[in-house]
CSV table of C-alpha atoms and ligand atoms in Angstrom, one decimal:
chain,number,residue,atom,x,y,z
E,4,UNK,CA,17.3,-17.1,-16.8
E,5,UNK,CA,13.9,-18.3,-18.7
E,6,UNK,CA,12.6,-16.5,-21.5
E,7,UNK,CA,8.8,-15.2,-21.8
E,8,UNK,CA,6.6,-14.0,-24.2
E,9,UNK,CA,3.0,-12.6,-23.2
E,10,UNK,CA,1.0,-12.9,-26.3
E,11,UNK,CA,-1.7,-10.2,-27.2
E,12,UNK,CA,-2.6,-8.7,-24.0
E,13,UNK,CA,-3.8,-5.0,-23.5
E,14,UNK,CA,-0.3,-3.2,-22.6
E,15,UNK,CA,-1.0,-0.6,-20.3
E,16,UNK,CA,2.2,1.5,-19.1
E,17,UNK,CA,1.3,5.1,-17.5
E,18,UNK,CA,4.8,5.8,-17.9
E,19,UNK,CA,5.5,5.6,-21.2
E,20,UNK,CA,1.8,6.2,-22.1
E,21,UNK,CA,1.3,3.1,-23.5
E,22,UNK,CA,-2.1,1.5,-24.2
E,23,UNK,CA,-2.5,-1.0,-26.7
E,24,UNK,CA,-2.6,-4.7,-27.5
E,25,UNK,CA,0.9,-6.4,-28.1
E,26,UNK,CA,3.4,-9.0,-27.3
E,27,UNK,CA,5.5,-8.4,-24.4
E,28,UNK,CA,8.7,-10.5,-24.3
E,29,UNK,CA,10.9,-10.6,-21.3
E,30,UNK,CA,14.4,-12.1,-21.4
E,31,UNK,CA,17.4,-11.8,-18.9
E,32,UNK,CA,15.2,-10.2,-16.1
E,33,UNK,CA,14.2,-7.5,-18.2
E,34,UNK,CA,11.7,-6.3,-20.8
E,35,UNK,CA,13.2,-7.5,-24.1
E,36,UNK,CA,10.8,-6.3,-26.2
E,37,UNK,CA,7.0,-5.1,-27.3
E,38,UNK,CA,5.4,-5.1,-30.3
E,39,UNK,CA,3.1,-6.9,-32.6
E,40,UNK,CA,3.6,-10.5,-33.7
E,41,UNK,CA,6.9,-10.6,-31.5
E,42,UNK,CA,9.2,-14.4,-32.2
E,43,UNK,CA,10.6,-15.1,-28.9
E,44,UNK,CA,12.5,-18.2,-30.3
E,45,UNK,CA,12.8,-20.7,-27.4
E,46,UNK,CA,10.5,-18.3,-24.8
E,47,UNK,CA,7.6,-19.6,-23.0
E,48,UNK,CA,4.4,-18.6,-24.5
E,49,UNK,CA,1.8,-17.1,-22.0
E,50,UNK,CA,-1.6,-16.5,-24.0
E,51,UNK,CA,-3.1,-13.2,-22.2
E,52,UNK,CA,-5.4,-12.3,-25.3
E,53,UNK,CA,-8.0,-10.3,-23.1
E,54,UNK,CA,-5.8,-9.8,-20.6
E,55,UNK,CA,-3.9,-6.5,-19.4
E,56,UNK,CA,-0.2,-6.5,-19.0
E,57,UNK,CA,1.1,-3.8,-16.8
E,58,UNK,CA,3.9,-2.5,-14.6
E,59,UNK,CA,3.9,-4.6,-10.9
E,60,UNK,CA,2.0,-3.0,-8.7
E,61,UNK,CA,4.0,-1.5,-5.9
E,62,UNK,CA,2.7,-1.1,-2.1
E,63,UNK,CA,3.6,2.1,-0.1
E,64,UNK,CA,1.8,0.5,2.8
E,65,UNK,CA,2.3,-2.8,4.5
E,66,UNK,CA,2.8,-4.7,7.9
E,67,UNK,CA,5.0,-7.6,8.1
E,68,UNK,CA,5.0,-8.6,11.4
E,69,UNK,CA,8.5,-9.3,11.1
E,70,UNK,CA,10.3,-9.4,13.2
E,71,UNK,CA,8.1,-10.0,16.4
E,72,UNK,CA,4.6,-11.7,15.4
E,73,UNK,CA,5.6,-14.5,12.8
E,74,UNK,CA,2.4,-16.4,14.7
E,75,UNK,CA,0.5,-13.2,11.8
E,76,UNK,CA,3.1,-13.0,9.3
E,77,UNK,CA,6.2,-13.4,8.3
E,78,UNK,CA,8.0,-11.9,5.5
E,79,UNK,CA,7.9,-14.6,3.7
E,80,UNK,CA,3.7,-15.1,3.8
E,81,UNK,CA,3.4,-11.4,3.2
E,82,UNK,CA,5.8,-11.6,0.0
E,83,UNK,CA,3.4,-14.4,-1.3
E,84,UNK,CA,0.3,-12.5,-0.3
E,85,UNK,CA,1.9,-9.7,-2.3
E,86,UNK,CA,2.8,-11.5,-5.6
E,87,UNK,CA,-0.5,-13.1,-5.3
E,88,UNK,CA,-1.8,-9.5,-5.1
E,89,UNK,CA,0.2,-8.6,-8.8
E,90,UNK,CA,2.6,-6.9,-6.3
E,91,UNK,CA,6.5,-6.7,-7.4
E,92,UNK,CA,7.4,-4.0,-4.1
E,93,UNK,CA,6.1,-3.6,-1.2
E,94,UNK,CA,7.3,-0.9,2.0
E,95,UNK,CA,7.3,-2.9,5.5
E,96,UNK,CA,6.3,-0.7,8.1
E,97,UNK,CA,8.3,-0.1,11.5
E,98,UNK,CA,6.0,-1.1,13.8
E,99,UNK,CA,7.7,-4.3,14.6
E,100,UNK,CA,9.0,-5.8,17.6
E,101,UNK,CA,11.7,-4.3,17.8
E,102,UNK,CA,10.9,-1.1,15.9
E,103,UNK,CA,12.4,-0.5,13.1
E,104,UNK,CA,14.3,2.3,14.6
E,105,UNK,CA,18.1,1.5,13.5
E,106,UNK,CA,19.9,0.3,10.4
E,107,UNK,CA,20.8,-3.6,11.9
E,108,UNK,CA,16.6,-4.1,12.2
E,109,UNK,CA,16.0,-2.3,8.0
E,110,UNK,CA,18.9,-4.0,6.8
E,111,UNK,CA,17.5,-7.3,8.1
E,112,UNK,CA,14.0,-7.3,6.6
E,113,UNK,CA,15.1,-5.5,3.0
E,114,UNK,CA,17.7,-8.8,3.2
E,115,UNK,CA,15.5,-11.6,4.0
E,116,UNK,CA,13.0,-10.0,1.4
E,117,UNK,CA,15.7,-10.1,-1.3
E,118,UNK,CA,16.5,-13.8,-0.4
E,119,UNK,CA,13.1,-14.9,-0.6
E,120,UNK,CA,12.6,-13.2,-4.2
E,121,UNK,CA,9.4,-12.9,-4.4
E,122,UNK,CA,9.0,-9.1,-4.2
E,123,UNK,CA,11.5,-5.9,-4.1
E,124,UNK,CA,10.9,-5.6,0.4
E,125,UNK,CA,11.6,-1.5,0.9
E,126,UNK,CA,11.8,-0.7,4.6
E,127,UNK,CA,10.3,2.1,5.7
E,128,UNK,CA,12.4,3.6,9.3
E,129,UNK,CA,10.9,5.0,12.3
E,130,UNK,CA,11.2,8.5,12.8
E,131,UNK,CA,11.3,8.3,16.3
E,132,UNK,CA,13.2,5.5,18.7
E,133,UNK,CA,10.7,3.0,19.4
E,134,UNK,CA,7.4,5.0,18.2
E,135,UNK,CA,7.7,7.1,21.2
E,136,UNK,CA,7.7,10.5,19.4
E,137,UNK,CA,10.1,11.7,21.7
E,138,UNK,CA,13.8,10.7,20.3
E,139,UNK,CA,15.2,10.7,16.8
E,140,UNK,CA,15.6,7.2,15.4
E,141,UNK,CA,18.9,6.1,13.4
E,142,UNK,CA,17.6,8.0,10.6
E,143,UNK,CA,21.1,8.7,8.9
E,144,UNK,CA,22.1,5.2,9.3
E,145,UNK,CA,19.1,3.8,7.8
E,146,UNK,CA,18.8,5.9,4.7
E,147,UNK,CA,23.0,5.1,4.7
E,148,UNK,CA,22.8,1.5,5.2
E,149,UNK,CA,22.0,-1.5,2.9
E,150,UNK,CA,17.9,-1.2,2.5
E,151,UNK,CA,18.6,2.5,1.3
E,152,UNK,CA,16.0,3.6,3.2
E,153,UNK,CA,13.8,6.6,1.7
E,154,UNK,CA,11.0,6.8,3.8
E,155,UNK,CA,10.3,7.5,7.4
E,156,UNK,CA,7.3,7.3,9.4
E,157,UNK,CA,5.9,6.5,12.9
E,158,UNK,CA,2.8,4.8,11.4
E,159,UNK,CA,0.5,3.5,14.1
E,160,UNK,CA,1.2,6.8,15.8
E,161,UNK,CA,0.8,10.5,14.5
E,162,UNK,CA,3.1,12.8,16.0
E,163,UNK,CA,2.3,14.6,18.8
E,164,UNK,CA,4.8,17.0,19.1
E,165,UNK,CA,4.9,19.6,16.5
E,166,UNK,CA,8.4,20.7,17.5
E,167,UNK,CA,9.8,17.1,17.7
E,168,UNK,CA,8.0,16.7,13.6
E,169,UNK,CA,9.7,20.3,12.3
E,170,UNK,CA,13.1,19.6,13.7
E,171,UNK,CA,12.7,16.0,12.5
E,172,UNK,CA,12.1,17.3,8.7
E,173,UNK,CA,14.5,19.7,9.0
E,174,UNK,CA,17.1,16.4,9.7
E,175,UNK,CA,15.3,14.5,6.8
E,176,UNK,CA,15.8,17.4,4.1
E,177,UNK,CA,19.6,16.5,4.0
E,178,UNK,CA,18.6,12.8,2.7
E,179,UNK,CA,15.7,14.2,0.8
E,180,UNK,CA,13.9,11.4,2.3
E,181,UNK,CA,9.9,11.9,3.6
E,182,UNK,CA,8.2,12.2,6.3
E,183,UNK,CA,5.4,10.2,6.4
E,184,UNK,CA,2.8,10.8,8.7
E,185,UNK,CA,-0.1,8.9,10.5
E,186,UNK,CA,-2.1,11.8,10.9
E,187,UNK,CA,-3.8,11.0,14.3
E,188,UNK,CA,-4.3,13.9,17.2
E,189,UNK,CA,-4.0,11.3,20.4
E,190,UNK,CA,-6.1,13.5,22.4
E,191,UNK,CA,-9.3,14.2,20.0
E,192,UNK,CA,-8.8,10.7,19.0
E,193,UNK,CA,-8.6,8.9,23.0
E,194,UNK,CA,-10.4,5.9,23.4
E,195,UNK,CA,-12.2,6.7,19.8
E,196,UNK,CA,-13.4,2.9,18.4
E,197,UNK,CA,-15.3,4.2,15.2
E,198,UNK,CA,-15.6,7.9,12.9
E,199,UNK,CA,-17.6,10.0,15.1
E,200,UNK,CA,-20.7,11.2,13.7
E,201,UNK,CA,-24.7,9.8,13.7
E,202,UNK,CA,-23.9,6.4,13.2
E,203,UNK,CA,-21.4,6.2,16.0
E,204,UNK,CA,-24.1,8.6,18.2
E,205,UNK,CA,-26.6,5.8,17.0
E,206,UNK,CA,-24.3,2.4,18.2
E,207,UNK,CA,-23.0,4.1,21.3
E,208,UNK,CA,-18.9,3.8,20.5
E,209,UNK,CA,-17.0,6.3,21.1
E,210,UNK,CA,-15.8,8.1,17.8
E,211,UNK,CA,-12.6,9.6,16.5
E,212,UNK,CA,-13.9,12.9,14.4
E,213,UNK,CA,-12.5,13.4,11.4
E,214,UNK,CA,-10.8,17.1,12.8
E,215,UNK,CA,-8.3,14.5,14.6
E,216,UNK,CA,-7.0,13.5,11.5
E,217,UNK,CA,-6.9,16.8,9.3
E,218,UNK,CA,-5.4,18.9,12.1
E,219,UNK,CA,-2.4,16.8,12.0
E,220,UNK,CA,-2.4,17.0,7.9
E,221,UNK,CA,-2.8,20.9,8.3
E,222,UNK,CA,-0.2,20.8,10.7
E,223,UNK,CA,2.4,18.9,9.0
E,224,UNK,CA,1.6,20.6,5.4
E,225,UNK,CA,2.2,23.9,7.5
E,226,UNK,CA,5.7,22.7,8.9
E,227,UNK,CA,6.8,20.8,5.0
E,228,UNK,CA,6.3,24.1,3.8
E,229,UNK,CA,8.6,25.6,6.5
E,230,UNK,CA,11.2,23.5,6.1
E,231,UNK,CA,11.2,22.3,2.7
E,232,UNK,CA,10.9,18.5,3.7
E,233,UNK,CA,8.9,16.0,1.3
E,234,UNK,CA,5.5,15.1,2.8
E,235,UNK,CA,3.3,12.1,2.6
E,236,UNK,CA,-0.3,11.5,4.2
E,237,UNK,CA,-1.0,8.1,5.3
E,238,UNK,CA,-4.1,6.3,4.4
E,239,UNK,CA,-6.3,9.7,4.0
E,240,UNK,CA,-9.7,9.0,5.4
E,241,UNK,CA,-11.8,12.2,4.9
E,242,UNK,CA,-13.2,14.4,2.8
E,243,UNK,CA,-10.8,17.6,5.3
E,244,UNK,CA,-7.9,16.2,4.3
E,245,UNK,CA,-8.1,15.4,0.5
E,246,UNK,CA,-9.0,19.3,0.4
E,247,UNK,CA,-6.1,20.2,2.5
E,248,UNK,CA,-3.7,18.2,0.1
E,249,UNK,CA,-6.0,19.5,-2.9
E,250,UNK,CA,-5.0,23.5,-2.1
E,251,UNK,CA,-1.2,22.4,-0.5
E,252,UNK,CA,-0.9,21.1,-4.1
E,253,UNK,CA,-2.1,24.1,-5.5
E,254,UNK,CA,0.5,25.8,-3.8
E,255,UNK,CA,3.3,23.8,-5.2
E,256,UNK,CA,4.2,21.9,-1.7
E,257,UNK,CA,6.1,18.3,-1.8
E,258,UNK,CA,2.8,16.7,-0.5
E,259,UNK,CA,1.9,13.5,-1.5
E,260,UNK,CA,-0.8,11.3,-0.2
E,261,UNK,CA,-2.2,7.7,-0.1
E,262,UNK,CA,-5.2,5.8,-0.1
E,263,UNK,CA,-7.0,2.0,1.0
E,264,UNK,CA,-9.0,-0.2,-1.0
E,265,UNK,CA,-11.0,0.0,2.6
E,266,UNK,CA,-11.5,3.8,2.5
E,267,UNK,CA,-12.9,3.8,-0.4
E,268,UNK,CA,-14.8,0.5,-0.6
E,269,UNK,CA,-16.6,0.6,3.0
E,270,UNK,CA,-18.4,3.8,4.8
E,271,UNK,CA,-18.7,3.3,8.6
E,272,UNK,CA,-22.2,1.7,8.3
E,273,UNK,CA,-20.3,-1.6,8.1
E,274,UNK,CA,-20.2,-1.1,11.8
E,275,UNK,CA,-23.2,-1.8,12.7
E,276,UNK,CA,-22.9,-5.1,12.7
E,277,UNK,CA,-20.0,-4.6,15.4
E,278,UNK,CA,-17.9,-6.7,13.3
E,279,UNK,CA,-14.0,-6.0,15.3
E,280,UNK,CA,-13.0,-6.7,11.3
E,281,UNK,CA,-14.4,-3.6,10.4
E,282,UNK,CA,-12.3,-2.2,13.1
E,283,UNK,CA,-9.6,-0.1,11.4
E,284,UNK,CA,-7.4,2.9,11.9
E,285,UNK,CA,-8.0,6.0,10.5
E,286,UNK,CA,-11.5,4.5,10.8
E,287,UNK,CA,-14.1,3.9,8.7
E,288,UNK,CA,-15.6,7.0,7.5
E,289,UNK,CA,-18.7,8.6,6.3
E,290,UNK,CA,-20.7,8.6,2.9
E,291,UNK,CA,-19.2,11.8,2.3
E,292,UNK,CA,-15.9,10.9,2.8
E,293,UNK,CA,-15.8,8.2,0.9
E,294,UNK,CA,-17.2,9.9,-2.5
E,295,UNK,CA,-14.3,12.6,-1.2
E,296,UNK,CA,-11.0,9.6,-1.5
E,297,UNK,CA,-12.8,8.8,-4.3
E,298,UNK,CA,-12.7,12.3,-6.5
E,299,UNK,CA,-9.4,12.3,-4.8
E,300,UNK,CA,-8.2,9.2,-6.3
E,301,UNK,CA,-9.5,10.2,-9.8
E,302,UNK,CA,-8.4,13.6,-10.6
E,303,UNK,CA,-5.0,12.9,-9.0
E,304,UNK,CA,-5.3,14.6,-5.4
E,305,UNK,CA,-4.3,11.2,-3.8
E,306,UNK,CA,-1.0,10.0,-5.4
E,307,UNK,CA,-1.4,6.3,-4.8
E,308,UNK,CA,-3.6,3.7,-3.8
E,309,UNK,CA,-1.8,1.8,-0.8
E,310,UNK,CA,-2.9,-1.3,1.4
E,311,UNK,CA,-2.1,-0.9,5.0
E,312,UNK,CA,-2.0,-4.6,5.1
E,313,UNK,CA,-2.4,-5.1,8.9
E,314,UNK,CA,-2.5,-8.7,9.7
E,315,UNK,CA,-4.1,-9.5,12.9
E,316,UNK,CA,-4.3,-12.8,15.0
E,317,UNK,CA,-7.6,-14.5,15.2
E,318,UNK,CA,-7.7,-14.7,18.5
E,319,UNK,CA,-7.0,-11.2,19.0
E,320,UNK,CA,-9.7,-9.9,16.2
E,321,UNK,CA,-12.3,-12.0,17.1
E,322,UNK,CA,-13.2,-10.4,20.6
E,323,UNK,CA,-15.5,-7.7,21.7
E,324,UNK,CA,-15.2,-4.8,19.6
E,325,UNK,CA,-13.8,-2.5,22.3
E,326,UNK,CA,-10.8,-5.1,23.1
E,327,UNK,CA,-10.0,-6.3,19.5
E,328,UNK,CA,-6.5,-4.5,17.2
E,329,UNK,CA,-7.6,-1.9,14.1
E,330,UNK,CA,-6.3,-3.7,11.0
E,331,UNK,CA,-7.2,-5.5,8.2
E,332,UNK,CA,-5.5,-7.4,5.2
E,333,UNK,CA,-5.1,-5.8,2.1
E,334,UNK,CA,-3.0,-7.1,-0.5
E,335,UNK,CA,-4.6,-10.0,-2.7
E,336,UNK,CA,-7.9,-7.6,-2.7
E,337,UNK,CA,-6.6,-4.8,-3.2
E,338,UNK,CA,-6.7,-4.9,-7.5
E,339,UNK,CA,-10.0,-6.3,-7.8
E,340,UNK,CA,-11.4,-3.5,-5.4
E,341,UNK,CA,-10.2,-1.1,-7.4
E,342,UNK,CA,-11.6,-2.6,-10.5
E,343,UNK,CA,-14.7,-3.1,-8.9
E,344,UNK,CA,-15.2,-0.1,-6.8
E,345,UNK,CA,-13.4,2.6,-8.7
E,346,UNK,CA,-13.2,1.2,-12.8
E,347,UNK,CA,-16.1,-0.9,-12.7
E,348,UNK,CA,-18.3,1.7,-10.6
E,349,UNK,CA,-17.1,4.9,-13.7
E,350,UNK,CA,-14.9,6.5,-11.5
E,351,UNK,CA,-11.8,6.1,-13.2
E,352,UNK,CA,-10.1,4.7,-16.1
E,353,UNK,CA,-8.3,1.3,-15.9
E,354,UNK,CA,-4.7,3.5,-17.0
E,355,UNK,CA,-5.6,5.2,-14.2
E,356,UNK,CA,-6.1,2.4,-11.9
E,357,UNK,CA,-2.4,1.2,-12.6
E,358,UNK,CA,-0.8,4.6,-12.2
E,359,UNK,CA,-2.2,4.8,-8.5
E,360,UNK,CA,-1.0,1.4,-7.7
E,361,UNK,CA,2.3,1.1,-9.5
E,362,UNK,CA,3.7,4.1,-11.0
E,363,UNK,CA,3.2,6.8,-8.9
E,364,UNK,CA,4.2,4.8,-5.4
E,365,UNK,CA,7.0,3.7,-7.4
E,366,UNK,CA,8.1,7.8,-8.1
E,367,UNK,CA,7.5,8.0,-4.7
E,368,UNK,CA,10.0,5.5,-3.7
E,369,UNK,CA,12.1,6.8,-5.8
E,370,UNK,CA,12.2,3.0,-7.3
E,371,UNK,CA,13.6,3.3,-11.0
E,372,UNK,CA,12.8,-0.5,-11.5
E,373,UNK,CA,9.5,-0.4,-11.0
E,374,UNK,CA,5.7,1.4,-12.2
E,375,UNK,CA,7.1,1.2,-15.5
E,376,UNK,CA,6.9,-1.7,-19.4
E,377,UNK,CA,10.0,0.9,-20.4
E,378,UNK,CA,11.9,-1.8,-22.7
E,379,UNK,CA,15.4,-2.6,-21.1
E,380,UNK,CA,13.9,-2.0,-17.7
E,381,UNK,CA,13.8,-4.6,-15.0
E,382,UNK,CA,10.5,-6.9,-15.9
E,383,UNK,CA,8.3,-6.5,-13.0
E,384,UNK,CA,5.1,-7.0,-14.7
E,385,UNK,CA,1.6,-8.0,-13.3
E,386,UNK,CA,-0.8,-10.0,-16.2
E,387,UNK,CA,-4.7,-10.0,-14.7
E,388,UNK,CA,-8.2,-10.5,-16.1
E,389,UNK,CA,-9.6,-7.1,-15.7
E,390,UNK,CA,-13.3,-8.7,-16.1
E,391,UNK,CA,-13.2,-11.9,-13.9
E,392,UNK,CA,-15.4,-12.9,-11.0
E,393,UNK,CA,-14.3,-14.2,-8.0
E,394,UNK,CA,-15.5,-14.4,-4.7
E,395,UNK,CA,-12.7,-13.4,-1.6
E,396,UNK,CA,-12.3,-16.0,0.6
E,397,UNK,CA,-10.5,-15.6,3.9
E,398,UNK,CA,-9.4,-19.4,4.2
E,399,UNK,CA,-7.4,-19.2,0.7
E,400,UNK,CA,-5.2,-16.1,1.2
E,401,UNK,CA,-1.7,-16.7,1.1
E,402,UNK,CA,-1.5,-14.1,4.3
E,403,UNK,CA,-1.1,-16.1,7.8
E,404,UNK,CA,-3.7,-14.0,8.9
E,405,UNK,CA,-7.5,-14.1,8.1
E,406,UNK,CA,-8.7,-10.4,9.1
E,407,UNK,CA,-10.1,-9.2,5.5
E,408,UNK,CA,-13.6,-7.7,5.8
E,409,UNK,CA,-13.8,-8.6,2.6
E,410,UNK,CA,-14.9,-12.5,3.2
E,411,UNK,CA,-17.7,-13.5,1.0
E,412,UNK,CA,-17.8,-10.2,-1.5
E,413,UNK,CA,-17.9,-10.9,-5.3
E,414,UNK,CA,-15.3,-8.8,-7.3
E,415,UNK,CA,-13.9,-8.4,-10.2
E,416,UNK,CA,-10.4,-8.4,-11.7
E,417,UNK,CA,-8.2,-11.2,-11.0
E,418,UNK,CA,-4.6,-11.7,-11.3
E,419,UNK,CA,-3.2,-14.8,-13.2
E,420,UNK,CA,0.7,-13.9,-13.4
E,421,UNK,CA,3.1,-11.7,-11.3
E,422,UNK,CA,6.9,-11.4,-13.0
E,423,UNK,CA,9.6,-10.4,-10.1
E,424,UNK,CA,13.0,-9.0,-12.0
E,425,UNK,CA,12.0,-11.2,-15.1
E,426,UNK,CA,11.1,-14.6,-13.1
E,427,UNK,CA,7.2,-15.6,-12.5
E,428,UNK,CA,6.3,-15.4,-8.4
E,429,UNK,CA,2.5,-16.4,-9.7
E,430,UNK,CA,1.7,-18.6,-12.6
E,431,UNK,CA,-1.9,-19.0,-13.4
E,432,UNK,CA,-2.7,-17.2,-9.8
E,433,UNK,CA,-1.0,-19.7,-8.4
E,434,UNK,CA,2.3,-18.6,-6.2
E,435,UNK,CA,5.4,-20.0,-6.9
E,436,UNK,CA,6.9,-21.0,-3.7
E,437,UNK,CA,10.2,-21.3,-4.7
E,438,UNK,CA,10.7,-18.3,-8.1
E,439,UNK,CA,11.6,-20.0,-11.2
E,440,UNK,CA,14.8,-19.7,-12.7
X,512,DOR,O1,-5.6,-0.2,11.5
X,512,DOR,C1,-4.4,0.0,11.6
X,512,DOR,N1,-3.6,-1.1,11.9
X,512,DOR,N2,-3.9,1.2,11.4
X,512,DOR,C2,-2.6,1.4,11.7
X,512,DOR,O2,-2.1,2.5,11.5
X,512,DOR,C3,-1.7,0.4,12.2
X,512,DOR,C4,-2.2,-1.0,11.8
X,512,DOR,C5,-1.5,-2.1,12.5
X,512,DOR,O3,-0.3,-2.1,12.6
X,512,DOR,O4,-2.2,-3.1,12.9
């Protein structure tokens, strides 16, 4: 196993409240050491004076495609998109083909993450069998099994029947595992391509109000109460829903809640250029909103700032708006549009920054080797340039897909190295195909 010492960096560590500039060395997968003027005799020296060294970012939030449509990715290509993203865990979503909906389909993807080694692959389980919202998926068996699964959700969906969600918390309380909701009402919602409101009035699509999504938030914050099961909102969209987590919170309920670099980078006037790569679900939002995820994001309403990294074919993006998948890639933008958007902009603190995207997903998990510099902890470590220019560009993203909306923006923040359990994925932001021993 290779020794490392990161010279001089700013070490930024929400957990253990650290903020300062040092040496970080990392031997045997773990974090050896930090301190000033560290001798890591025989280590490889990494120079990452005006750098920031911080815990791996971890994703609560992303599509693989695997198993199903490896033609958009593949476990492997998001793993890469993730490391290249200063990613160290990431949680698959179930809406494969098939569904994630039984222990033999989680077991596979957490193992061919763990053999590729490029990122700690959580699997999140359907709640229901095949997304239907009708029939209890294998939930016992995949929280039992192998991939230890902690999270359950029928993202892509919202659940439409209350009594199907209550009696499926009630079953999760015993694994204290969450529920995890797309909060979506079908029927508002139907047929819905943009927010509702002038600017959808003004391009004639039909629009999904913002009620669609915060009645299923009130709803499900009404039955987590009621049965005592741990809640968490799915990419929160409006300014309705950050207040209803705001008060829930208040109240002491097990709410947490999540985030996209999209929400709170783009309003829905990107869609007036009926661009289907602005198409996304929850969709865009209003002004409003936006400023709402963002004071949600900085005073702590909104736990975590997660991707939905939704890879989308070209051929299936690039057709009239009406016709073409909501989804767009997230995970080797997501950093610098929080640097750029949220630090950059005097919203929030860089510490902060890293708490939304590694530490506090990585409570949520429940993953002790992550969000954290704690010496004699597993060294999942992200080193970026938190004042570096760059301009996205769809043809050099590790992802098999190309959908980010984000082609052609200058941001800022980039990341040069990514450590997975002690071994560099990304050297000098470029991915190691094959991790390092
Ligand atoms: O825009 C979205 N795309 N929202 C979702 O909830 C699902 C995702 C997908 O799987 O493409």
């Amino acid at each position: 196993m290779s020794e490392w010492l990161l010279k001089g960096g700013r070490v930024i560590d929400p957990a253990t409240e650290r903020d300062e500039i040092a040496d970080v060395h990392i031997a045997d997968g773990v974090i050896a050491a930090i301190g000033k003027s560290l001798q890591g005799v025989g280590a490889e020296l990494i120079d990452a004076q005006g750098a920031v060294i911080a815990p791996g970012f971890v994703d609560l939030h992303t599509h693989l495609r695997e198993p199903g449509r490896e033609d958009e990715e593949t476990i492997a290509s998001a793993s890469a998109a993730a490391a290249a993203g200063g990613y160290t865990a990431i949680c698959a979503m179930p809406n494969t083909d098939p569904v994630c909906d039984t222990s033999s389909v989680a077991e596979k993807v957490w193992a061919l993450g763990r053999e590729l080694g490029l990122v700690d692959v959580r699997v999140a389980g359907a709640l229901s069998r095949g997304l239907e919202g009708a029939v209890m998926a294998d939930i016992g068996e995949m929280a039992r099994s192998a991939a230890r699964v902690t999270m359950f959700t029928d993202d892509g969906h919202g659940v439409q029947d209350s009594l199907f969600a209550r009696r499926t918390m009630e079953y999760l309380v015993a694994f204290d595992a969450i529920y995890a909701e797309h909060c979506e009402d079908a029927a508002l919602a139907a047929g819905g391509q943009m927010n509702e409101g002038d600017r959808s009035a003004a391009l004639g699509l039909r629009g999904i109000p913002a009620e669609a999504e915060e009645l299923m938030a009130a709803r499900d914050i009404a039955l987590a109460k009621l049965t005592g099961c741990r809640l968490h909102l799915l990419h929160i969209s409006t300014a309705g829903t950050v207040e209803l987590v705001r008060r829930a919170r208040a109240e002491g309920a097990r709410i947490t809640g999540e985030a996209t670099p999209h929400h709170f980078t783009l309003t829905d006037a990107a869609l007036e250029t009926y661009d289907p790569l602005m198409k996304v679900n929850p969709p865009l939002r209003s002004d409003d909103d936006v400023a709402a995820v963002i004071r949600g994001l900085a005073d702590g309403t909104i736990d975590a700032i997660a991707t939905d990294h939704a890879p989308h074919a070209v051929e299936e993006k690039d057709q009239e708006f009406g016709y073409a998948p909501p989804g767009m890639l997230g995970l080797e933008t997501a950093m610098a549009l929080g640097i750029t958007e949220l630090v950059a902009a005097g919203h929030l603190d860089l510490p902060v920054l890293i708490e939304l995207m590694s530490t506090r997903p990585a409570r949520i998990l429940g993953l002790d080797a992550q969000g954290s510099l704690e010496v004699g902890s597993a060294a999942n470590v992200v080193v970026f340039d938190p004042v570096a220019r760059w301009t996205v560009d769809a043809s050099s993203l590790q992802s098999k897909s190309r959908n980010t909306p984000f082609h052609g923006r200058e941001v800022t923040g980039r990341v040069m190295h990514t450590f997975f359990e002690g071994r560099p994925t990304v050297l000098d932001s470029k991915v190691l195909s094959e991790a390092t021993t």
